[in-house]
Coordinates of C-alpha atoms in Angstrom, one line a residue:
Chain A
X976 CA 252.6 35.7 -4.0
X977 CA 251.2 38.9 -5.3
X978 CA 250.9 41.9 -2.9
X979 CA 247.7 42.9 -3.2
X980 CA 248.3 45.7 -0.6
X981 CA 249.6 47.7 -3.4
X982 CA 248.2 49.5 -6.3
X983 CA 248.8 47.3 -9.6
X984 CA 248.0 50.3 -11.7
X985 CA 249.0 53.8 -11.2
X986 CA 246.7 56.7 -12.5
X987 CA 243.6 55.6 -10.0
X988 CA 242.7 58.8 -8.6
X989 CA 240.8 58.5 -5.2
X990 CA 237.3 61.0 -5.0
X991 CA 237.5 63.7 -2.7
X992 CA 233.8 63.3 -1.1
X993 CA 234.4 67.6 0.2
X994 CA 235.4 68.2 -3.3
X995 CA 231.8 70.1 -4.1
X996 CA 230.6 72.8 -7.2
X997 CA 231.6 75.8 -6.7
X998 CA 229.3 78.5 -5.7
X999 CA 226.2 76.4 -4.2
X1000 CA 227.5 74.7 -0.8
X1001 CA 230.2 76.0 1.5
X1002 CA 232.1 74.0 4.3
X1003 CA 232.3 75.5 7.5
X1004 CA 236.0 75.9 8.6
X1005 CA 235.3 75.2 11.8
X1006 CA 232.7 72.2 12.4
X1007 CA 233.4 71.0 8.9
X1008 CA 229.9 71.3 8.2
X1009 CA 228.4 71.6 4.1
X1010 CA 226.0 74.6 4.3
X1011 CA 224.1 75.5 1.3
X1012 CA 225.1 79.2 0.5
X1013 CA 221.5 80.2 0.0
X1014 CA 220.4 79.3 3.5
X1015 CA 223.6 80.4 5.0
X1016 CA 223.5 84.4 3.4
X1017 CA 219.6 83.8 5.3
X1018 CA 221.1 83.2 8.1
X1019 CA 223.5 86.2 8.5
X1020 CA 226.5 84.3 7.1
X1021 CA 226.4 81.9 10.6
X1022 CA 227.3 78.3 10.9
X1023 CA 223.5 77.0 12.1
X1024 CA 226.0 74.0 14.0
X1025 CA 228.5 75.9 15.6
X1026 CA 227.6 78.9 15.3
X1027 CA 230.8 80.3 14.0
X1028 CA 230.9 83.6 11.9
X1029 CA 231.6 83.6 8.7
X1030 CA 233.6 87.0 7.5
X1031 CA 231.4 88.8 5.2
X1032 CA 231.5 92.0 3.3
X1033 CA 230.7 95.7 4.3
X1034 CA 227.7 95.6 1.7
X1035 CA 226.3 92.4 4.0
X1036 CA 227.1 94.5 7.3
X1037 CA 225.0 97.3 5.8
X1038 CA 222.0 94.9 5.1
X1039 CA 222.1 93.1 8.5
X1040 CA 222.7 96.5 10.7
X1041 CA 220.8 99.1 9.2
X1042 CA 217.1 99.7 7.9
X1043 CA 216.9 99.0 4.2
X1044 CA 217.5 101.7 1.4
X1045 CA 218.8 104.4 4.3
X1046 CA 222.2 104.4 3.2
X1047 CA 224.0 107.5 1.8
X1048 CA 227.8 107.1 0.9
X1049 CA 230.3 109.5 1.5
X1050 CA 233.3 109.6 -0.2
X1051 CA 232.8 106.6 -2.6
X1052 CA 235.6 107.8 -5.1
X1053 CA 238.1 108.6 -3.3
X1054 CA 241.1 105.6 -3.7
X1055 CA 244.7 104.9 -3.1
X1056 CA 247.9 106.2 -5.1
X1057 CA 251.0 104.7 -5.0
X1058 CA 253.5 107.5 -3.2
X1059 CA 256.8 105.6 -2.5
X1060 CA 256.3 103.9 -5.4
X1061 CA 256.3 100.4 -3.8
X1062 CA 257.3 96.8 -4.5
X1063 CA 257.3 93.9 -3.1
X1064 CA 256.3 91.0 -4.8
X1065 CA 253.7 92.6 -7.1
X1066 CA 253.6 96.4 -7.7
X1067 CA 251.0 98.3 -5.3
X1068 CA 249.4 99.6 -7.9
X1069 CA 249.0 96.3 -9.4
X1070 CA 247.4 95.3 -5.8
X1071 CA 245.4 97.5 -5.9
X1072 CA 243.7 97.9 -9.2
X1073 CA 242.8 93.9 -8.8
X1074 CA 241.5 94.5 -5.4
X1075 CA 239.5 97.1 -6.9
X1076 CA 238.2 95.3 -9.5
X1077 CA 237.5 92.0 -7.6
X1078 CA 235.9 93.7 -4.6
X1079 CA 233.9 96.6 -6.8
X1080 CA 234.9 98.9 -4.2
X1081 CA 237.6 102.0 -4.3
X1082 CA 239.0 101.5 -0.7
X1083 CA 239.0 98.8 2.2
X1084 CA 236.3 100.7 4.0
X1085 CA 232.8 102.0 3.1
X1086 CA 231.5 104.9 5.0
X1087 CA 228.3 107.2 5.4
X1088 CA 225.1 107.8 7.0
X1089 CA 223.2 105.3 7.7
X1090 CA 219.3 104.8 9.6
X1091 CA 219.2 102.3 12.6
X1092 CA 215.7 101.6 13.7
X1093 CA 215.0 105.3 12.3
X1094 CA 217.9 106.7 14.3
X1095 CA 220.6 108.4 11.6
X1096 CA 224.0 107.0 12.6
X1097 CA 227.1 107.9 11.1
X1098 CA 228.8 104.6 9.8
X1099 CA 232.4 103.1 8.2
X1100 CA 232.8 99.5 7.7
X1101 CA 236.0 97.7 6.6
X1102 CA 236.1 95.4 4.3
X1103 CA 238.7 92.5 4.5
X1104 CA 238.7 91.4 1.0
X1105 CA 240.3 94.4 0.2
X1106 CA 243.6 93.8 0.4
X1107 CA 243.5 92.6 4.1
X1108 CA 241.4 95.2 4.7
X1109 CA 244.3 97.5 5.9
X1110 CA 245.0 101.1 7.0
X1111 CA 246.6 103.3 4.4
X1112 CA 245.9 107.2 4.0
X1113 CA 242.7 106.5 1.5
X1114 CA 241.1 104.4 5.3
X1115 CA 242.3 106.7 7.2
X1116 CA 241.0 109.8 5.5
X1117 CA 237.4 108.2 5.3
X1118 CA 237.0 107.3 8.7
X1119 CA 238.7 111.1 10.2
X1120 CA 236.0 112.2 7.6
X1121 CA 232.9 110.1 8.8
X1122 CA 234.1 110.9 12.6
X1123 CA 234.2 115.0 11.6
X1124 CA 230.7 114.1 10.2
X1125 CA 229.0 112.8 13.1
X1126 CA 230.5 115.5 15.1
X1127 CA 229.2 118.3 12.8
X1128 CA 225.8 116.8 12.4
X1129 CA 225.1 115.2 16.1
X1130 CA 225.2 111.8 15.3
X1131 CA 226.5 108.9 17.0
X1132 CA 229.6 106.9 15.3
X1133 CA 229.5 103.0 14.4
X1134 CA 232.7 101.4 12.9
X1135 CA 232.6 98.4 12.2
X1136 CA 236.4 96.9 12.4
X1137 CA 238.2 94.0 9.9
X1138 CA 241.7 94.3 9.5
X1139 CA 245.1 92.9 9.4
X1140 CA 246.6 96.5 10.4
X1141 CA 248.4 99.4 8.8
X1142 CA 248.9 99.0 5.4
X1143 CA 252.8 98.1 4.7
X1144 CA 253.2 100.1 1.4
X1145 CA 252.3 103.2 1.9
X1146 CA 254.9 103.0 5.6
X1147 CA 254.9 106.1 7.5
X1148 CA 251.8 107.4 5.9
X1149 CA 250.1 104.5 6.9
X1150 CA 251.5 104.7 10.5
X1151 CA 250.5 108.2 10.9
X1152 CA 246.8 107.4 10.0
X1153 CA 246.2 106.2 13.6
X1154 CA 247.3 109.4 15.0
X1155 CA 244.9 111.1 12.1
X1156 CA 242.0 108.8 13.2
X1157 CA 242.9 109.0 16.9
X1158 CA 242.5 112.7 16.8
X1159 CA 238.9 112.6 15.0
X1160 CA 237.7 110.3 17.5
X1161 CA 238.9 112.6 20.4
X1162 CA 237.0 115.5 18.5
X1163 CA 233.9 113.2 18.9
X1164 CA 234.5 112.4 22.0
X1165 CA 235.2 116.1 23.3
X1166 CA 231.5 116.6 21.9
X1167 CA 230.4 114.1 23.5
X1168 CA 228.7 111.8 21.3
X1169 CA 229.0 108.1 21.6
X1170 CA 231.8 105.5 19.7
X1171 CA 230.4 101.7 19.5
X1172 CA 232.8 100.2 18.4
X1173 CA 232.4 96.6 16.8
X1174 CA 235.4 94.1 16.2
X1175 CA 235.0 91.5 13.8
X1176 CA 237.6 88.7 12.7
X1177 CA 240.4 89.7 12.1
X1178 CA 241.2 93.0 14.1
X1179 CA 244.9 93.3 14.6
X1180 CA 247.4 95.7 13.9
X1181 CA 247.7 99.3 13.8
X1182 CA 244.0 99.2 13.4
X1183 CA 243.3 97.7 17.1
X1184 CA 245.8 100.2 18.0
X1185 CA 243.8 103.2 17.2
X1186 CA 240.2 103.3 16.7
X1187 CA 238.7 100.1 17.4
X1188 CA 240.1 99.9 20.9
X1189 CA 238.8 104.1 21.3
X1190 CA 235.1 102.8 21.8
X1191 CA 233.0 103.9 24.2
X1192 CA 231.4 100.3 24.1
X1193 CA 233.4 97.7 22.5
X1194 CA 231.8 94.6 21.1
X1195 CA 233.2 92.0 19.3
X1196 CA 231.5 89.0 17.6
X1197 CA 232.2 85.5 18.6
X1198 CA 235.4 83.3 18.3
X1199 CA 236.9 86.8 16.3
X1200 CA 240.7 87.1 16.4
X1201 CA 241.5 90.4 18.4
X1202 CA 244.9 91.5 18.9
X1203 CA 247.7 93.8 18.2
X1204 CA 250.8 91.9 16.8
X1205 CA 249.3 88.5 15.4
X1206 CA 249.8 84.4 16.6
X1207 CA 252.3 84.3 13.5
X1208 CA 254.1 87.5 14.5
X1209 CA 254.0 86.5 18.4
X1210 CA 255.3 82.8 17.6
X1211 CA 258.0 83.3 15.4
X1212 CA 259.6 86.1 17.5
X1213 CA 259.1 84.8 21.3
X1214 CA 259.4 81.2 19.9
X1215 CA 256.6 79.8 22.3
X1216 CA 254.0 78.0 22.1
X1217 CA 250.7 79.5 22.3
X1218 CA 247.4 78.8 24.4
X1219 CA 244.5 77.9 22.8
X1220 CA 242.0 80.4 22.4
X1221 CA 244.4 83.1 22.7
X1222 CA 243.6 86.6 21.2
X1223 CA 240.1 85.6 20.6
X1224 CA 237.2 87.2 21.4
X1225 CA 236.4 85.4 24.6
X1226 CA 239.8 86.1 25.8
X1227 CA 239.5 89.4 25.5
X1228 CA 236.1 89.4 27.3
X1229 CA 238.0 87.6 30.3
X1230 CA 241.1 90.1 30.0
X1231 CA 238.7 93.1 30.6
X1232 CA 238.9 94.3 27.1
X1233 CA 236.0 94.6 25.6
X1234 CA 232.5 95.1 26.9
X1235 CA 230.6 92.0 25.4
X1236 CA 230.5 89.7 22.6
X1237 CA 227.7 90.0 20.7
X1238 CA 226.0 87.7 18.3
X1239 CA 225.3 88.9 14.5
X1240 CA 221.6 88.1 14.8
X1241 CA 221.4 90.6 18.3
X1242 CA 224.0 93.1 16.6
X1243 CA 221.6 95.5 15.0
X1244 CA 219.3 95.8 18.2
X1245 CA 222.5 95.9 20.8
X1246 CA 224.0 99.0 18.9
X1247 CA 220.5 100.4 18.7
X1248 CA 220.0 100.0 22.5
X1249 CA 223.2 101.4 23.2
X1250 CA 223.1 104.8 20.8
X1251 CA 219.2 105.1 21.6
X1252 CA 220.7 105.2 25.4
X1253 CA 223.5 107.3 24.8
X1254 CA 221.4 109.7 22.6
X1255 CA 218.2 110.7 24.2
X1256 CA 219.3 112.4 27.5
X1257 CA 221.7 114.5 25.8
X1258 CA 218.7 115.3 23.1
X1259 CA 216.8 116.1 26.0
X1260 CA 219.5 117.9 27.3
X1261 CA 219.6 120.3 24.3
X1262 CA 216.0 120.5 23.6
X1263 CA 215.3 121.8 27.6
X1264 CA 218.2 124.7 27.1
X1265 CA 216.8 126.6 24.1
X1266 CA 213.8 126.9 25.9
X1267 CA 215.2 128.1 28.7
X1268 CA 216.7 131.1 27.8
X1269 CA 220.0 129.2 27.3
X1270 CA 221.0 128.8 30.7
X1271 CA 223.0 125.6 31.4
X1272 CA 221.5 123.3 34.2
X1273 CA 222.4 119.8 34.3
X1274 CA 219.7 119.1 36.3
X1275 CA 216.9 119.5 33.9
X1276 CA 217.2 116.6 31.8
X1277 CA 216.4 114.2 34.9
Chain B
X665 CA 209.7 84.8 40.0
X666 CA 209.7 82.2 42.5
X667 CA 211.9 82.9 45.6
X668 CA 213.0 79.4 46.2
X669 CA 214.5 78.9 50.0
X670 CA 218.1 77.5 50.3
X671 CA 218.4 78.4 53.8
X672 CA 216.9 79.6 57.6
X673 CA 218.4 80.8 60.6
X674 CA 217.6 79.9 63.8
X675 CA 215.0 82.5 65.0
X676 CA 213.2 82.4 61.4
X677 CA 211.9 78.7 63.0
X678 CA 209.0 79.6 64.6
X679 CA 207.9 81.0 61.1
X680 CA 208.2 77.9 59.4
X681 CA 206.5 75.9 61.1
X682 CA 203.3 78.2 60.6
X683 CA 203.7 78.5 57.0
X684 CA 204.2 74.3 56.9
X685 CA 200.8 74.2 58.5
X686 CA 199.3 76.8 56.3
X687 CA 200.7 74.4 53.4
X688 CA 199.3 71.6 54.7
X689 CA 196.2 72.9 55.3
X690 CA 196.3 73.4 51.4
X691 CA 197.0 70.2 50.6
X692 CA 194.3 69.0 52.5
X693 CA 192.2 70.9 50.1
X694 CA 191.2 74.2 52.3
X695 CA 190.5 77.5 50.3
X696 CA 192.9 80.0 50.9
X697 CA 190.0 82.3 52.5
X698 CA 189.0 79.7 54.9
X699 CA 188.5 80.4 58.4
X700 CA 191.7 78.3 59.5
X701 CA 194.2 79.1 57.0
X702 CA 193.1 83.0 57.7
X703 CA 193.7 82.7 61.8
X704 CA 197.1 81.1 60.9
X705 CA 197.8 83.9 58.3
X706 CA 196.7 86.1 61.0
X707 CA 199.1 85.0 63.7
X708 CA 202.1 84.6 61.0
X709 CA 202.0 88.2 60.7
X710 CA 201.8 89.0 63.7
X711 CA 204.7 86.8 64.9
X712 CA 207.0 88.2 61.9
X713 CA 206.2 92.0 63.3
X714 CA 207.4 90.6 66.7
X715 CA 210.5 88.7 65.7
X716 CA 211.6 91.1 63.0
X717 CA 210.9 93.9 65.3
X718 CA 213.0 92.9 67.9
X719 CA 216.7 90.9 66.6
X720 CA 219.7 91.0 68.1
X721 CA 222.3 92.8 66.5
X722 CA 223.9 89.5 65.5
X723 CA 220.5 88.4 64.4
X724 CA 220.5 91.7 62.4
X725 CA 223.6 90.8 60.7
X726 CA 222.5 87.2 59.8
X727 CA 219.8 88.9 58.3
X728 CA 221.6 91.1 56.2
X729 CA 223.5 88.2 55.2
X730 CA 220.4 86.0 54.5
X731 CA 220.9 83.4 51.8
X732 CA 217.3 84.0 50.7
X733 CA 217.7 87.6 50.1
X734 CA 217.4 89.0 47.0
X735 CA 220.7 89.7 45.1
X736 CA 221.3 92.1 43.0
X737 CA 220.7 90.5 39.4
X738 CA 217.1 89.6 40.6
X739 CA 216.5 93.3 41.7
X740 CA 217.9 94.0 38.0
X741 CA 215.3 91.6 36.9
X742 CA 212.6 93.1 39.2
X743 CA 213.0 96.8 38.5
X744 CA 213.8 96.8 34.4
X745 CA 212.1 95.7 31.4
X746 CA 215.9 96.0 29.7
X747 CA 219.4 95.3 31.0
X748 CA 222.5 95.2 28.7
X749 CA 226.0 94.3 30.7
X750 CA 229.0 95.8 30.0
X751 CA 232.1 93.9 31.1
X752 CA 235.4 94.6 32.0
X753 CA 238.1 97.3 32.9
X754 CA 240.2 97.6 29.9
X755 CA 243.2 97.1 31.8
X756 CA 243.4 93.1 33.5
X757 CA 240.3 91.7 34.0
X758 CA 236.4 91.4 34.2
X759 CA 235.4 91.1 38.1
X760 CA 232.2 89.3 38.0
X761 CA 231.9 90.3 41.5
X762 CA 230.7 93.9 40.4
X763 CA 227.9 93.7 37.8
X764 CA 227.0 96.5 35.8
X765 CA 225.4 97.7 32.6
X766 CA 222.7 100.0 30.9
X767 CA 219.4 99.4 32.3
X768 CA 215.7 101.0 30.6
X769 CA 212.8 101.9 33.3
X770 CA 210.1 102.9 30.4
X771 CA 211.3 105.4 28.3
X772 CA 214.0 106.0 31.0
X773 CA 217.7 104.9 30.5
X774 CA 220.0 104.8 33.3
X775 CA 223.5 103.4 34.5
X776 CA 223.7 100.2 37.1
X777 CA 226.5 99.3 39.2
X778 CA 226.4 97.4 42.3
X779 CA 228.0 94.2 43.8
X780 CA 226.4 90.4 42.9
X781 CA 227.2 88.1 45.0
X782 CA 225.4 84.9 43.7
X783 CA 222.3 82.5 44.9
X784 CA 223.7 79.2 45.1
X785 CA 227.2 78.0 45.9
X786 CA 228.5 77.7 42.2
X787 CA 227.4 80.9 41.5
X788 CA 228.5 82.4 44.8
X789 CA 231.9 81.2 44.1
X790 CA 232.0 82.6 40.6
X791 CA 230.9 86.2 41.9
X792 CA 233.7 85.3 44.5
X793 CA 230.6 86.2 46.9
X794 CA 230.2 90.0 46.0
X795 CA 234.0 90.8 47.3
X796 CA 235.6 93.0 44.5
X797 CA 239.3 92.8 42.6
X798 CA 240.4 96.0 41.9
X799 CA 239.6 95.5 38.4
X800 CA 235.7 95.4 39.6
X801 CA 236.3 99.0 41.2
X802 CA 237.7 100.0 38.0
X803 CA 235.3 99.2 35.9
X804 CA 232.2 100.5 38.2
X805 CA 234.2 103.9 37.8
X806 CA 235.0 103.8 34.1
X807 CA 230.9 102.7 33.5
X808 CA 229.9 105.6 35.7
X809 CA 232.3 108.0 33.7
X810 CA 230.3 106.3 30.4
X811 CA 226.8 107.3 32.3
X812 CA 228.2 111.0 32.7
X813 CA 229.5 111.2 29.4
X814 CA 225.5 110.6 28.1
X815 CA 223.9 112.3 31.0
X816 CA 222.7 109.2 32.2
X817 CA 221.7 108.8 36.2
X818 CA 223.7 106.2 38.1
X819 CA 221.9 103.7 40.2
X820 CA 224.4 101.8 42.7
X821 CA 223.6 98.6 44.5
X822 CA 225.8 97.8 47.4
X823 CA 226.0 94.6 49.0
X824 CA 229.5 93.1 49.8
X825 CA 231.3 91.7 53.1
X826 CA 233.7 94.0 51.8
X827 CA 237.1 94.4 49.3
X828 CA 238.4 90.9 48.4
X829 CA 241.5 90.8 50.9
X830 CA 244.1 88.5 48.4
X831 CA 247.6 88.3 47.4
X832 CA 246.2 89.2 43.4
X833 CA 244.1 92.0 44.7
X834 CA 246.9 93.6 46.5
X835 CA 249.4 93.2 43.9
X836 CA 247.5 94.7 41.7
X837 CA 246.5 97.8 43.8
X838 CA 243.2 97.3 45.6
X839 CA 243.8 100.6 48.4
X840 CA 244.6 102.3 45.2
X841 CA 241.8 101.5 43.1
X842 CA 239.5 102.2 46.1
X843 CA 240.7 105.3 46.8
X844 CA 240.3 106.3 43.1
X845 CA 236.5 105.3 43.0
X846 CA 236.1 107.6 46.2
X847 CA 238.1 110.7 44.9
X848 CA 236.3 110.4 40.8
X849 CA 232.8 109.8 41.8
X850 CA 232.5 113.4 43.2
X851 CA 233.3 114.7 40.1
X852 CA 231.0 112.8 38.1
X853 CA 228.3 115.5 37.4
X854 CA 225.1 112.9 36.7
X855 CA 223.0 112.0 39.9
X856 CA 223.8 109.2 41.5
X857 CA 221.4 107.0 43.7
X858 CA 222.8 104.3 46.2
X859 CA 221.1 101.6 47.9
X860 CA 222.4 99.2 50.4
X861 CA 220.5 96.0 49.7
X862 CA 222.5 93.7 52.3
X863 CA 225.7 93.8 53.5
X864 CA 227.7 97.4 53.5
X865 CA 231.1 96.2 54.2
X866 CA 234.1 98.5 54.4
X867 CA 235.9 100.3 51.8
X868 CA 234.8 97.6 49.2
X869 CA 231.2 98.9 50.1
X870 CA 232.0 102.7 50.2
X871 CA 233.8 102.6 47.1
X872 CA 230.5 101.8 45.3
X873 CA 228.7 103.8 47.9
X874 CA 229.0 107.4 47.5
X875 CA 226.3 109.3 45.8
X876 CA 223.6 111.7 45.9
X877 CA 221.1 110.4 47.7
X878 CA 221.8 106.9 49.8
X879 CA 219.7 104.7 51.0
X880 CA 219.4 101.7 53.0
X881 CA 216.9 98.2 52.5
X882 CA 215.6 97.1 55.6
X883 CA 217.6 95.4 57.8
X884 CA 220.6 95.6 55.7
X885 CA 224.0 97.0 57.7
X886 CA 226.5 99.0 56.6
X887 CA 229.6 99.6 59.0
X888 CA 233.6 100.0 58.8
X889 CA 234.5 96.9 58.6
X890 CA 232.7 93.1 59.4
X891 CA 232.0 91.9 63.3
X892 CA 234.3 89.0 63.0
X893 CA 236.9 91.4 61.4
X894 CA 236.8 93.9 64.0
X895 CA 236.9 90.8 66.6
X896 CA 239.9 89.5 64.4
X897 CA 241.6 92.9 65.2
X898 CA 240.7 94.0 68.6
X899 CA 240.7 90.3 70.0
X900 CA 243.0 88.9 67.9
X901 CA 239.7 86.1 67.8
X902 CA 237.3 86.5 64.8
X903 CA 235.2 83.8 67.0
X904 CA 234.4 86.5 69.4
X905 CA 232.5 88.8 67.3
X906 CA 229.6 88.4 69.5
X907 CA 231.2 89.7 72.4
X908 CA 231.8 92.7 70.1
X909 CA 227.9 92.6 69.4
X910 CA 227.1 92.8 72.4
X911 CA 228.3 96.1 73.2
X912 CA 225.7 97.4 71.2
X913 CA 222.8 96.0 73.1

């Protein structure tokens, strides 16, 4: 009898249904979902089903957090050499002259001055894309710098955190970049202005180990992966097996690590409650003093 | 908002039954400026100056305790157009027995802090009833360091039966984180206002209680420790707490 179970000719190739054109429709990685990328980019880059966050780029972060046309770069040119000369699979120069050229930007972060519901803010946003968004001198000089600015000009610091960690190939310089950036944030805190600092997925690393865990209010967006060494690292050197949910966002929240987990859609108006808040009594503050003949009283703001 | 009532104690009954016949009288389709629903109005208030004006002190403390009384997320509600909570102590955990957060009263921004301790059972149990972890001490101190850092005023709610006594909460340091709360908060340089809205137990109640000015609702108590754990100590009996009560009479 002939087995009909099997194929009688090869080269029959069976339709992946998800297969889809390139460019116009997306599948959500976590419902499984096929969202049209027009309505999607509408919709802050959010799953409409399950609501899971899509990463998106610093120029996206810039559109949904700040007033339109506001934003002045600092720093734009600066970019990365290659001091030990470094290797590994690819040259990093290699690395990063095609991150460069398929992200359009000089560094994994963007920084400058930004308007918030007409409140100037002083702004750096990483960008993952770029090589894992990672920490090596060129990040950590723009973020000491946008920190020094906000403390020169009285203006209250938003960074906006996705990263994998230090970068590897630039080692020790990379390393000392958290000390660099942990110093500028304790200059801005010593002047009192505010830190909000916002984790997005991923924020691991060297990078959770410095600034974005420095905020003065830490929020993270949903379901993010927050941690310091990640799942991979953790698994392969303990061996165990790990809980679900672990090292996301809403573990954290349980922890006592962060402040609140915040929605994309309510981002902009959380951080402009909270630097609105954080701002105006101190204004106040300042405002009361210089007509007072400089003398320093607390008690005047209230 | 609509108080609903979960519960009544014994000498709130006489009250009841006016208000059912006030309702009733509704029903029956009388105007609520009607010559009988105003007489019963009329003797309803009168009644709740004489009962209210003369409790027991055991009948004071089951007032404090009151499961209708307003907790503090519906004061938060009440009092704010804006409230935005902050969780957590950056060290173990988020006690959601101790709420707190940035609050705006008009133009006005200020710091809240104060002990929750739920309106119905599923939510009393999740607030643990309003009896603090250490972590919840810890993080009313590190929001009131925030509200100091950005000259914000501090508004503290108190209402607890006290410190949650527990083998977690000892373990990780509840004297300790107490004590800390008490020693920091008179360095914090912003104003800080405190109200007793219920229950002032204890050290879990002080530690949340120290401020500039301090105030007390009606009818709320504040004292060194609960009656049936003084009774629990000096009887060896919590059950006798209202011999303890007594004394006071």
């Amino acid at each position: 009898m002939m087995n009909w179970m099997t194929r009688a000719r090869r080269g029959i190739r069976t339709w992946h249904k998800k297969d889809l054109p390139g460019g116009l429709w997306e599948k959500c990685p976590s419902c499984g979902e096929i969202l049209y990328v027009e309505s999607l980019e509408k919709g802050m880059s959010v799953c409409p089903k399950c609501f899971n966050h899509f990463r998106i780029t610093s120029d996206k972060y810039l559109q949904i957090l700040f007033d339109e046309g506001t934003f002045k770069e600092m720093d734009s040119a600066i970019h990365s050499s290659d001091p030990l000369n470094f290797m590994d699979r690819k040259k990093y120069t290699k690395r990063i002259k095609s991150a460069r050229k398929t992200t359009g930007c000089n560094s994994a972060v963007l920084t400058g001055t930004a308007e918030l519901n007409g409140r100037i803010i002083a702004v750096a946003i990483m960008n993952f894309s770029f090589l894992g968004g990672s920490m090596g001198s060129v990040v950590g000089e723009k973020i000491a710098r946008i920190a020094g600015k906000a403390v020169k000009e009285s203006l209250p610091l938003v960074v906006v955190s996705a990263s994998g960690g230090a970068r590897m190939q630039e080692s020790i310089l990379s390393l000392m970049q958290m000390a660099k950036v942990s110093a500028a944030i304790a200059a801005l805190s010593n002047a009192g202005l505010p830190f909000i600092s916002i984790l997005t997925n991923p924020t691991t690393g060297g990078v959770a180990a410095s600034f974005a865990f420095q905020g003065d209010i830490i929020i993270a967006e949903p379901k993010a992966l927050i941690g310091f060494a990640g799942p991979r690292v953790i698994k392969e050197t303990v061996g165990e097996e790990l809980p679900e949910g672990f090292q996301c966002s809403e573990f954290l929240l349980e922890h006592g690590m962060i402040d609140m987990i915040c929605n994309r859609k309510e981002l902009k108006n959380t951080i402009g409650f909270f630097a609105e808040s954080f701002m105006r009594n101190k204004e106040l503050r300042y405002k009361e003093e210089s007509l007072d003949n400089g003398k320093k009283t607390l008690s005047i703001i209230w | 908002m609509a108080i609903e009532r979960v519960g009544n104690l014994q000498f709130e009954a006489p009250l009841l039954s006016i208000e059912e016949k006030i309702e009733i009288l509704k029903q029956k389709g009388f105007a609520s400026q009607s010559k009988e629903i105003k007489k019963l109005d009329e003797r309803l208030r009168d009644l709740e100056e004489k009962i209210y004006e003369n409790l027991s002190p055991w009948e004071e403390v089951q007032l404090a305790r009151h499961p209708d009384r307003p907790t503090l997320m519906q004061y938060i509600n009440l009092i704010f157009d804006d409230f935005s909570e902050l969780h957590g102590d950056r060290l173990y955990g988020d006690d959601p027995a101790i709420v707190g957060g940035i609050a705006s009263m008009g133009e006005k921004r200020l710091m809240v802090v104060g002990h929750e301790k739920g309106r119905n059972t599923k939510d009393r149990l999740k607030h643990n009833f309003g009896m603090a972890s250490p972590e919840g001490f810890r993080k009313s101190l590190r929001l009131m360091k925030v509200a100091e850092k950005f000259a914000l005023p501090v508004l503290s709610f108190v209402d607890t039966p006290g410190a949650y006594p527990g083998v977690g909460a000892e373990e990780r340091g509840q004297p300790g984180a107490i004590a800390m709360n008490l020693k920091e908060v008179f360095s914090i340089r912003t104003p800080i206002v405190v109200v007793i809205i219920g229950e002032g137990g204890s050290g879990g109640a002080l530690a949340l209680g120290i401020g500039d000015k301090v105030m007390m609702m009606k009818h709320s108590i504040y004292s060194v420790i609960s009656p049936e754990g003084c009774a629990a100590i000096l009887w060896k009996d919590k059950k006798k707490r209202l011999k303890l009560l007594q004394l006071f009479v």
